[in-house]
């Protein structure tokens, strides 16, 4: 965000590094006021870190501003949208519901943008936070990355070796910004993910059995979910014991077989 500001681009932040909730004003404030380079370019009503607020509710707040920007013709050139509930945790839902609501919110955001006048010149990049440290057999350094645009409808998975600097470098090239570090300067841009023949067909979301409703209501499917132990601390990002959370998620999704032996390993 700082580099986009330096480059003279308009930007808007939704929830990233704005974790301080003020009960008096019911708004979210930057972590380090005066040092975090947001200026007034963030939505103080957008819920930041609180896993008991659904990502579907976050989408609704983002959508409210997006519709205003579209009506006024002044959509910021760069936006950061924080959808944290893939972390799993909190006191209201199990892991299936939390991942499903995250998928739902991202799908609704994509659907909204793709049905807007801005779709023809917009790209949405999606990465996971804290993807490492799972109990899957696949190396957790491998993670999901999505590039969503009329110019990325190539009909296949791009298996080129990319890393986070590659994604940032691609975004910088699109926005005409210089690399922030030598890592981005040397990164491979995501050229293979793009095509010169755009497909402007809008995206249509598919409903999930785990999260069939909008807003912050608890769907009926969540009532049968096993919730997390009350002594687990989800009050701040990364405050819960990671290995314990992995095991809780595994039990809730996979049951007792195969059993988790160590983080990143399994035993039968």
CSV table of C-alpha atoms in Angstrom, one decimal:
chain,number,residue,atom,x,y,z
A,1,UNK,CA,0.0,0.0,0.0
A,2,UNK,CA,2.9,2.3,0.8
A,3,UNK,CA,4.4,1.8,-2.6
A,4,UNK,CA,1.1,2.4,-4.4
A,5,UNK,CA,0.8,5.7,-2.5
A,6,UNK,CA,4.4,6.6,-3.5
A,7,UNK,CA,3.5,5.8,-7.1
A,8,UNK,CA,0.6,8.2,-7.0
A,9,UNK,CA,-2.1,5.5,-7.2
A,10,UNK,CA,-5.3,5.6,-5.2
A,11,UNK,CA,-5.8,2.8,-2.8
A,12,UNK,CA,-8.2,1.4,-0.1
A,13,UNK,CA,-7.5,-1.0,2.7
A,14,UNK,CA,-10.1,-3.3,4.2
A,15,UNK,CA,-9.0,-4.8,7.5
A,16,UNK,CA,-5.3,-5.5,6.9
A,17,UNK,CA,-3.2,-4.3,9.9
A,18,UNK,CA,-6.2,-2.5,11.4
A,19,UNK,CA,-6.8,-4.9,14.3
A,20,UNK,CA,-7.6,-2.3,17.1
A,21,UNK,CA,-11.3,-2.3,17.8
A,22,UNK,CA,-12.7,0.8,19.5
A,23,UNK,CA,-15.9,-0.1,21.3
A,24,UNK,CA,-16.9,3.6,21.8
A,25,UNK,CA,-17.0,4.3,18.1
A,26,UNK,CA,-17.5,0.7,16.9
A,27,UNK,CA,-14.7,1.1,14.4
A,28,UNK,CA,-11.3,-0.5,13.6
A,29,UNK,CA,-8.1,1.4,13.9
A,30,UNK,CA,-4.6,0.8,12.4
A,31,UNK,CA,-2.2,-1.2,14.6
A,32,UNK,CA,0.3,1.6,14.7
A,33,UNK,CA,-1.4,5.0,14.0
A,34,UNK,CA,1.0,7.4,12.5
A,35,UNK,CA,3.4,4.8,11.3
A,36,UNK,CA,1.0,2.6,9.2
A,37,UNK,CA,0.8,4.3,5.9
A,38,UNK,CA,-3.0,4.2,5.5
A,39,UNK,CA,-3.8,7.9,5.8
A,40,UNK,CA,-7.6,7.9,5.5
A,41,UNK,CA,-7.5,5.2,2.9
A,42,UNK,CA,-9.1,2.4,4.9
A,43,UNK,CA,-12.6,1.5,5.9
A,44,UNK,CA,-12.9,1.8,9.7
A,45,UNK,CA,-16.2,-0.1,9.7
A,46,UNK,CA,-14.7,-3.2,8.0
A,47,UNK,CA,-14.3,-6.0,10.6
A,48,UNK,CA,-10.7,-7.0,11.0
A,49,UNK,CA,-9.5,-9.8,13.2
A,50,UNK,CA,-12.5,-11.4,14.9
A,51,UNK,CA,-13.2,-15.0,14.0
A,52,UNK,CA,-16.7,-14.8,15.4
A,53,UNK,CA,-17.6,-12.4,12.5
A,54,UNK,CA,-18.2,-14.2,9.3
A,55,UNK,CA,-16.3,-13.4,6.1
A,56,UNK,CA,-19.7,-13.1,4.5
A,57,UNK,CA,-20.4,-10.1,6.7
A,58,UNK,CA,-17.0,-8.6,5.7
A,59,UNK,CA,-18.0,-9.0,2.1
A,60,UNK,CA,-21.2,-7.0,2.7
A,61,UNK,CA,-19.3,-4.1,4.2
A,62,UNK,CA,-16.8,-4.2,1.2
A,63,UNK,CA,-19.7,-4.4,-1.2
A,64,UNK,CA,-21.4,-1.3,0.2
A,65,UNK,CA,-18.4,0.8,-0.6
A,66,UNK,CA,-17.8,-0.9,-3.9
A,67,UNK,CA,-21.3,0.0,-5.1
A,68,UNK,CA,-20.7,3.6,-4.1
A,69,UNK,CA,-17.4,3.7,-5.9
A,70,UNK,CA,-19.0,2.3,-9.0
A,71,UNK,CA,-21.9,4.7,-8.9
A,72,UNK,CA,-19.5,7.7,-8.5
A,73,UNK,CA,-16.9,6.3,-10.9
A,74,UNK,CA,-14.0,6.6,-8.4
A,75,UNK,CA,-13.0,3.1,-7.6
A,76,UNK,CA,-9.5,3.1,-6.0
A,77,UNK,CA,-6.8,1.7,-8.4
A,78,UNK,CA,-5.6,-0.8,-5.7
A,79,UNK,CA,-7.4,-2.5,-2.9
A,80,UNK,CA,-6.4,-4.9,-0.1
A,81,UNK,CA,-9.3,-7.0,1.2
A,82,UNK,CA,-8.7,-9.1,4.4
A,83,UNK,CA,-10.8,-12.3,4.7
A,84,UNK,CA,-9.2,-14.1,7.7
A,85,UNK,CA,-11.6,-17.0,8.5
A,86,UNK,CA,-9.6,-19.6,6.6
A,87,UNK,CA,-7.5,-19.5,9.8
A,88,UNK,CA,-10.4,-21.4,11.4
A,89,UNK,CA,-11.2,-21.0,15.1
A,90,UNK,CA,-13.5,-18.9,17.2
A,91,UNK,CA,-16.5,-19.9,19.1
A,92,UNK,CA,-19.4,-20.0,16.6
A,93,UNK,CA,-18.4,-22.4,13.8
A,94,UNK,CA,-16.4,-25.5,12.9
A,95,UNK,CA,-13.7,-25.6,10.3
A,96,UNK,CA,-15.9,-26.7,7.4
A,97,UNK,CA,-18.2,-23.7,8.0
A,98,UNK,CA,-15.3,-21.2,8.3
A,99,UNK,CA,-13.6,-22.3,5.1
A,100,UNK,CA,-16.9,-22.4,3.3
A,101,UNK,CA,-17.8,-18.8,4.4
A,102,UNK,CA,-14.4,-17.7,3.2
A,103,UNK,CA,-15.0,-19.3,-0.2
A,104,UNK,CA,-18.4,-17.7,-0.2
A,105,UNK,CA,-17.1,-14.2,0.5
A,106,UNK,CA,-14.4,-14.5,-2.1
A,107,UNK,CA,-16.9,-15.8,-4.6
A,108,UNK,CA,-19.3,-13.0,-3.9
A,109,UNK,CA,-16.5,-10.4,-4.2
A,110,UNK,CA,-15.5,-11.9,-7.6
A,111,UNK,CA,-19.1,-12.1,-8.7
A,112,UNK,CA,-19.7,-8.5,-7.8
A,113,UNK,CA,-16.5,-7.2,-9.6
A,114,UNK,CA,-17.1,-9.4,-12.7
A,115,UNK,CA,-20.6,-7.9,-13.1
A,116,UNK,CA,-19.4,-4.3,-12.8
A,117,UNK,CA,-18.1,-1.8,-15.3
A,118,UNK,CA,-14.6,-2.3,-13.9
A,119,UNK,CA,-14.3,-6.0,-14.7
A,120,UNK,CA,-12.7,-5.4,-18.1
A,121,UNK,CA,-9.5,-3.9,-16.6
A,122,UNK,CA,-9.4,-5.6,-13.1
A,123,UNK,CA,-7.2,-8.4,-11.7
A,124,UNK,CA,-7.8,-10.0,-8.4
A,125,UNK,CA,-4.9,-11.9,-6.7
A,126,UNK,CA,-5.6,-14.3,-3.8
A,127,UNK,CA,-3.1,-15.9,-1.5
A,128,UNK,CA,-3.4,-17.6,1.9
A,129,UNK,CA,-1.9,-16.3,5.1
A,130,UNK,CA,-0.1,-18.8,7.3
A,131,UNK,CA,-0.4,-21.6,4.8
A,132,UNK,CA,2.6,-23.4,6.4
A,133,UNK,CA,2.4,-25.9,9.3
A,134,UNK,CA,-0.6,-28.1,8.3
A,135,UNK,CA,-0.9,-31.8,8.8
A,136,UNK,CA,-1.4,-32.7,5.1
A,137,UNK,CA,1.1,-35.0,3.4
A,138,UNK,CA,1.8,-32.2,0.8
A,139,UNK,CA,4.6,-29.9,1.7
A,140,UNK,CA,3.0,-26.9,3.4
A,141,UNK,CA,5.3,-24.5,1.6
A,142,UNK,CA,3.0,-25.1,-1.4
A,143,UNK,CA,-0.1,-23.0,-1.2
A,144,UNK,CA,-3.1,-21.9,-3.2
A,145,UNK,CA,-2.7,-18.8,-5.4
A,146,UNK,CA,-5.4,-17.4,-7.6
A,147,UNK,CA,-5.2,-14.8,-10.4
A,148,UNK,CA,-8.8,-13.8,-11.4
A,149,UNK,CA,-9.3,-11.6,-14.4
A,150,UNK,CA,-10.8,-11.6,-17.9
A,151,UNK,CA,-7.2,-12.1,-19.0
A,152,UNK,CA,-6.6,-15.2,-16.8
A,153,UNK,CA,-9.3,-17.5,-18.2
A,154,UNK,CA,-6.8,-19.9,-19.8
A,155,UNK,CA,-8.8,-23.0,-18.8
A,156,UNK,CA,-6.0,-24.8,-17.0
A,157,UNK,CA,-3.9,-24.7,-13.9
A,158,UNK,CA,-0.6,-22.8,-14.3
A,159,UNK,CA,2.0,-25.0,-12.7
A,160,UNK,CA,4.9,-22.6,-13.2
A,161,UNK,CA,7.0,-22.2,-10.1
A,162,UNK,CA,5.9,-19.0,-8.5
A,163,UNK,CA,6.4,-17.5,-5.0
A,164,UNK,CA,5.0,-14.5,-3.2
A,165,UNK,CA,7.5,-12.1,-4.7
A,166,UNK,CA,6.3,-13.3,-8.2
A,167,UNK,CA,2.8,-12.3,-7.3
A,168,UNK,CA,3.9,-8.9,-6.0
A,169,UNK,CA,6.0,-8.4,-9.1
A,170,UNK,CA,3.1,-9.2,-11.4
A,171,UNK,CA,0.9,-6.7,-9.5
A,172,UNK,CA,3.7,-4.1,-9.8
A,173,UNK,CA,4.0,-4.5,-13.5
A,174,UNK,CA,0.2,-4.1,-13.9
A,175,UNK,CA,0.2,-0.9,-11.9
A,176,UNK,CA,3.4,0.5,-13.3
A,177,UNK,CA,5.3,0.3,-10.0
A,178,UNK,CA,9.0,-0.4,-9.3
A,179,UNK,CA,9.9,-3.5,-7.3
A,180,UNK,CA,10.2,-3.0,-3.6
A,181,UNK,CA,13.1,-5.4,-3.1
A,182,UNK,CA,15.7,-7.4,-5.0
A,183,UNK,CA,13.5,-10.5,-4.5
A,184,UNK,CA,10.7,-9.0,-6.5
A,185,UNK,CA,13.1,-7.6,-9.1
A,186,UNK,CA,14.4,-11.2,-9.7
A,187,UNK,CA,11.0,-12.9,-9.5
A,188,UNK,CA,9.3,-14.6,-12.4
A,189,UNK,CA,6.2,-12.6,-13.4
A,190,UNK,CA,3.0,-14.7,-13.8
A,191,UNK,CA,3.0,-14.3,-17.6
A,192,UNK,CA,1.9,-17.9,-18.1
A,193,UNK,CA,-1.3,-17.3,-16.2
A,194,UNK,CA,-2.5,-14.6,-18.6
A,195,UNK,CA,-3.7,-14.6,-22.1
A,196,UNK,CA,-4.1,-11.9,-24.8
A,197,UNK,CA,-7.6,-13.1,-25.6
A,198,UNK,CA,-9.9,-12.0,-22.7
A,199,UNK,CA,-13.1,-13.7,-21.6
A,200,UNK,CA,-15.4,-11.1,-20.1
A,201,UNK,CA,-18.1,-13.6,-19.0
A,202,UNK,CA,-19.0,-12.8,-15.4
A,203,UNK,CA,-18.5,-15.2,-12.5
A,204,UNK,CA,-21.5,-16.8,-10.9
A,205,UNK,CA,-21.1,-18.2,-7.3
A,206,UNK,CA,-22.2,-21.7,-6.4
A,207,UNK,CA,-23.9,-22.2,-3.0
A,208,UNK,CA,-22.2,-24.4,-0.4
A,209,UNK,CA,-24.0,-26.8,1.8
A,210,UNK,CA,-21.8,-25.7,4.7
A,211,UNK,CA,-22.5,-21.9,4.2
A,212,UNK,CA,-25.8,-21.4,2.3
A,213,UNK,CA,-26.7,-18.0,3.7
A,214,UNK,CA,-25.5,-14.5,3.5
A,215,UNK,CA,-24.5,-12.1,6.3
A,216,UNK,CA,-23.5,-13.2,9.8
A,217,UNK,CA,-26.2,-15.6,10.6
A,218,UNK,CA,-25.3,-19.2,11.7
A,219,UNK,CA,-26.6,-21.5,8.9
A,220,UNK,CA,-28.5,-24.6,10.0
A,221,UNK,CA,-25.6,-26.8,8.8
A,222,UNK,CA,-23.4,-25.2,11.4
A,223,UNK,CA,-25.6,-26.4,14.3
A,224,UNK,CA,-24.3,-29.9,13.9
A,225,UNK,CA,-20.6,-28.9,13.9
A,226,UNK,CA,-18.3,-29.7,16.8
A,227,UNK,CA,-17.0,-26.3,18.0
A,228,UNK,CA,-13.5,-25.6,19.4
A,229,UNK,CA,-12.6,-26.0,23.1
A,230,UNK,CA,-13.3,-22.8,25.0
A,231,UNK,CA,-9.7,-22.6,26.4
A,232,UNK,CA,-8.2,-22.0,22.9
A,233,UNK,CA,-7.1,-18.4,22.5
A,234,UNK,CA,-8.3,-16.9,19.2
A,235,UNK,CA,-8.2,-13.3,20.4
A,236,UNK,CA,-5.2,-12.3,18.2
A,237,UNK,CA,-3.7,-13.6,15.0
A,238,UNK,CA,-1.4,-16.6,15.7
A,239,UNK,CA,-2.2,-16.6,19.4
A,240,UNK,CA,-3.5,-20.2,19.5
A,241,UNK,CA,-1.1,-23.2,19.7
A,242,UNK,CA,-0.7,-24.2,16.0
A,243,UNK,CA,-0.2,-27.9,16.5
A,244,UNK,CA,-3.2,-28.2,18.8
A,245,UNK,CA,-5.4,-26.3,16.2
A,246,UNK,CA,-4.2,-28.6,13.5
A,247,UNK,CA,-5.2,-31.7,15.5
A,248,UNK,CA,-8.6,-30.1,16.4
A,249,UNK,CA,-9.3,-29.4,12.7
A,250,UNK,CA,-8.2,-32.9,11.7
A,251,UNK,CA,-10.5,-34.6,14.3
A,252,UNK,CA,-13.4,-32.4,13.2
A,253,UNK,CA,-13.0,-33.2,9.5
A,254,UNK,CA,-11.4,-36.6,9.4
A,255,UNK,CA,-12.4,-38.2,12.7
A,256,UNK,CA,-10.1,-40.5,14.5
A,257,UNK,CA,-8.5,-42.3,11.5
A,258,UNK,CA,-5.8,-41.9,10.3
A,259,UNK,CA,-4.5,-40.4,13.5
A,260,UNK,CA,-2.2,-37.4,13.6
A,261,UNK,CA,1.2,-38.3,15.0
A,262,UNK,CA,3.3,-35.1,14.6
A,263,UNK,CA,2.7,-31.9,12.8
A,264,UNK,CA,3.1,-32.5,9.1
A,265,UNK,CA,3.1,-36.3,9.5
A,266,UNK,CA,0.5,-39.0,9.9
A,267,UNK,CA,0.3,-42.5,11.2
A,268,UNK,CA,-2.3,-45.2,10.7
